[in-house]
Amino acid sequence: MSKSAIGSTEVRRAPASSKGWFGWMTGLWIIFYVLMQSGELDDLAAWIRDLPIVVELLVWLVFFPQVLATAVWTSDWSEGLRVTLVVLFTVVWTLVSLPRPKSPPK
């Protein structure tokens, strides 16, 4: 074994930026569900659709998972499908956003 592997007690930590990203994603999902519960998600979807196309594309890019969930939620699809997709989006993007420690250099 190498000398560094024997005496290594280095603690791997997630970078602060990944914790910030996770906080950002979690906060946006909380806001999404609050708007959904209060019935204001339809107004938000209409506001996004009424933006100039360049600004609308920018909003889609910056807030993609939440805007996608908003579009699904305000669609005419069955309620079961909408709920399933929105919950799936939330779970997947939350799991992707979880802070992970940096992998050790090889």
PDB file of C-alpha atoms in Angstrom:
ATOM      1  CA  MET A   1       0.000   0.000   0.000  1.00  0.00           C
ATOM      2  CA  SER A   2       1.113   3.482  -0.585  1.00  0.00           C
ATOM      3  CA  LYS A   3       1.995   5.768   2.266  1.00  0.00           C
ATOM      4  CA  SER A   4      -0.930   8.103   1.536  1.00  0.00           C
ATOM      5  CA  ALA A   5      -3.464   5.266   1.538  1.00  0.00           C
ATOM      6  CA  ILE A   6      -2.330   3.954   4.946  1.00  0.00           C
ATOM      7  CA  GLY A   7      -2.416   7.205   6.893  1.00  0.00           C
ATOM      8  CA  SER A   8      -5.230   8.903   5.032  1.00  0.00           C
ATOM      9  CA  THR A   9      -7.992  10.188   7.273  1.00  0.00           C
ATOM     10  CA  GLU A  10      -9.220  12.755   4.786  1.00  0.00           C
ATOM     11  CA  VAL A  11     -12.923  13.495   5.118  1.00  0.00           C
ATOM     12  CA  ARG A  12     -14.661  13.920   1.792  1.00  0.00           C
ATOM     13  CA  ARG A  13     -17.161  16.767   1.788  1.00  0.00           C
ATOM     14  CA  ALA A  14     -19.571  18.092  -0.749  1.00  0.00           C
ATOM     15  CA  PRO A  15     -18.558  21.444  -2.222  1.00  0.00           C
ATOM     16  CA  ALA A  16     -20.468  24.474  -0.990  1.00  0.00           C
ATOM     17  CA  SER A  17     -21.749  25.111  -4.527  1.00  0.00           C
ATOM     18  CA  SER A  18     -23.539  21.749  -4.575  1.00  0.00           C
ATOM     19  CA  LYS A  19     -25.175  22.543  -1.248  1.00  0.00           C
ATOM     20  CA  GLY A  20     -26.294  25.880  -2.681  1.00  0.00           C
ATOM     21  CA  TRP A  21     -27.703  24.156  -5.772  1.00  0.00           C
ATOM     22  CA  PHE A  22     -29.587  21.667  -3.590  1.00  0.00           C
ATOM     23  CA  GLY A  23     -31.005  24.528  -1.499  1.00  0.00           C
ATOM     24  CA  TRP A  24     -32.031  26.388  -4.676  1.00  0.00           C
ATOM     25  CA  MET A  25     -33.798  23.308  -6.118  1.00  0.00           C
ATOM     26  CA  THR A  26     -35.501  22.477  -2.816  1.00  0.00           C
ATOM     27  CA  GLY A  27     -36.692  26.054  -2.405  1.00  0.00           C
ATOM     28  CA  LEU A  28     -38.086  26.157  -5.929  1.00  0.00           C
ATOM     29  CA  TRP A  29     -39.975  22.912  -5.376  1.00  0.00           C
ATOM     30  CA  ILE A  30     -41.423  24.265  -2.126  1.00  0.00           C
ATOM     31  CA  ILE A  31     -42.565  27.409  -3.946  1.00  0.00           C
ATOM     32  CA  PHE A  32     -44.041  25.253  -6.722  1.00  0.00           C
ATOM     33  CA  TYR A  33     -46.106  23.193  -4.284  1.00  0.00           C
ATOM     34  CA  VAL A  34     -47.246  26.281  -2.347  1.00  0.00           C
ATOM     35  CA  LEU A  35     -48.439  27.857  -5.609  1.00  0.00           C
ATOM     36  CA  MET A  36     -50.108  24.601  -6.584  1.00  0.00           C
ATOM     37  CA  GLN A  37     -51.961  24.379  -3.250  1.00  0.00           C
ATOM     38  CA  SER A  38     -53.077  28.007  -3.418  1.00  0.00           C
ATOM     39  CA  GLY A  39     -54.375  27.616  -6.980  1.00  0.00           C
ATOM     40  CA  GLU A  40     -52.014  30.245  -8.392  1.00  0.00           C
ATOM     41  CA  LEU A  41     -50.094  27.880 -10.647  1.00  0.00           C
ATOM     42  CA  ASP A  42     -52.483  28.560 -13.547  1.00  0.00           C
ATOM     43  CA  ASP A  43     -51.761  32.288 -13.262  1.00  0.00           C
ATOM     44  CA  LEU A  44     -48.021  31.606 -13.253  1.00  0.00           C
ATOM     45  CA  ALA A  45     -48.301  29.372 -16.324  1.00  0.00           C
ATOM     46  CA  ALA A  46     -50.293  32.056 -18.168  1.00  0.00           C
ATOM     47  CA  TRP A  47     -47.736  34.705 -17.169  1.00  0.00           C
ATOM     48  CA  ILE A  48     -44.872  32.565 -18.495  1.00  0.00           C
ATOM     49  CA  ARG A  49     -46.733  31.911 -21.775  1.00  0.00           C
ATOM     50  CA  ASP A  50     -47.387  35.647 -22.200  1.00  0.00           C
ATOM     51  CA  LEU A  51     -43.715  36.602 -21.922  1.00  0.00           C
ATOM     52  CA  PRO A  52     -41.799  37.568 -25.065  1.00  0.00           C
ATOM     53  CA  ILE A  53     -40.411  34.383 -26.631  1.00  0.00           C
ATOM     54  CA  VAL A  54     -36.764  35.142 -25.780  1.00  0.00           C
ATOM     55  CA  VAL A  55     -37.623  35.802 -22.133  1.00  0.00           C
ATOM     56  CA  GLU A  56     -39.887  32.749 -22.034  1.00  0.00           C
ATOM     57  CA  LEU A  57     -37.037  30.580 -23.329  1.00  0.00           C
ATOM     58  CA  LEU A  58     -34.738  32.040 -20.676  1.00  0.00           C
ATOM     59  CA  VAL A  59     -37.306  31.254 -17.952  1.00  0.00           C
ATOM     60  CA  TRP A  60     -37.602  27.695 -19.273  1.00  0.00           C
ATOM     61  CA  LEU A  61     -33.824  27.345 -19.229  1.00  0.00           C
ATOM     62  CA  VAL A  62     -33.285  28.727 -15.716  1.00  0.00           C
ATOM     63  CA  PHE A  63     -36.298  27.101 -14.049  1.00  0.00           C
ATOM     64  CA  PHE A  64     -36.653  24.039 -16.313  1.00  0.00           C
ATOM     65  CA  PRO A  65     -37.926  21.355 -13.915  1.00  0.00           C
ATOM     66  CA  GLN A  66     -40.443  23.650 -12.240  1.00  0.00           C
ATOM     67  CA  VAL A  67     -41.700  25.179 -15.502  1.00  0.00           C
ATOM     68  CA  LEU A  68     -42.022  21.698 -16.994  1.00  0.00           C
ATOM     69  CA  ALA A  69     -43.987  20.590 -13.933  1.00  0.00           C
ATOM     70  CA  THR A  70     -46.151  23.724 -14.245  1.00  0.00           C
ATOM     71  CA  ALA A  71     -46.859  22.957 -17.903  1.00  0.00           C
ATOM     72  CA  VAL A  72     -47.797  19.374 -17.029  1.00  0.00           C
ATOM     73  CA  TRP A  73     -49.934  20.407 -14.062  1.00  0.00           C
ATOM     74  CA  THR A  74     -51.915  22.964 -16.075  1.00  0.00           C
ATOM     75  CA  SER A  75     -52.427  20.589 -19.024  1.00  0.00           C
ATOM     76  CA  ASP A  76     -55.680  18.796 -19.831  1.00  0.00           C
ATOM     77  CA  TRP A  77     -54.245  15.367 -19.036  1.00  0.00           C
ATOM     78  CA  SER A  78     -55.848  13.120 -16.439  1.00  0.00           C
ATOM     79  CA  GLU A  79     -55.220  14.080 -12.839  1.00  0.00           C
ATOM     80  CA  GLY A  80     -53.515  10.776 -12.052  1.00  0.00           C
ATOM     81  CA  LEU A  81     -51.005  11.231 -14.881  1.00  0.00           C
ATOM     82  CA  ARG A  82     -50.335  14.853 -13.915  1.00  0.00           C
ATOM     83  CA  VAL A  83     -49.750  13.989 -10.252  1.00  0.00           C
ATOM     84  CA  THR A  84     -47.496  11.069 -11.205  1.00  0.00           C
ATOM     85  CA  LEU A  85     -45.375  13.180 -13.556  1.00  0.00           C
ATOM     86  CA  VAL A  86     -45.040  16.126 -11.170  1.00  0.00           C
ATOM     87  CA  VAL A  87     -44.015  13.857  -8.284  1.00  0.00           C
ATOM     88  CA  LEU A  88     -41.597  12.033 -10.608  1.00  0.00           C
ATOM     89  CA  PHE A  89     -40.026  15.341 -11.712  1.00  0.00           C
ATOM     90  CA  THR A  90     -39.672  16.417  -8.084  1.00  0.00           C
ATOM     91  CA  VAL A  91     -38.054  13.166  -6.958  1.00  0.00           C
ATOM     92  CA  VAL A  92     -35.679  12.901  -9.922  1.00  0.00           C
ATOM     93  CA  TRP A  93     -34.481  16.513  -9.794  1.00  0.00           C
ATOM     94  CA  THR A  94     -34.096  16.373  -6.026  1.00  0.00           C
ATOM     95  CA  LEU A  95     -32.016  13.197  -6.271  1.00  0.00           C
ATOM     96  CA  VAL A  96     -29.902  14.715  -9.033  1.00  0.00           C
ATOM     97  CA  SER A  97     -29.402  17.836  -6.903  1.00  0.00           C
ATOM     98  CA  LEU A  98     -28.271  16.012  -3.746  1.00  0.00           C
ATOM     99  CA  PRO A  99     -24.828  17.219  -2.667  1.00  0.00           C
ATOM    100  CA  ARG A 100     -22.178  14.563  -3.184  1.00  0.00           C
ATOM    101  CA  PRO A 101     -18.591  14.584  -1.943  1.00  0.00           C
ATOM    102  CA  LYS A 102     -15.886  15.182  -4.510  1.00  0.00           C
ATOM    103  CA  SER A 103     -14.293  11.989  -5.680  1.00  0.00           C
ATOM    104  CA  PRO A 104     -10.670  11.635  -4.580  1.00  0.00           C
ATOM    105  CA  PRO A 105      -8.001  12.314  -7.206  1.00  0.00           C
ATOM    106  CA  LYS A 106      -6.584   9.164  -8.769  1.00  0.00           C
TER     107      LYS A 106
END
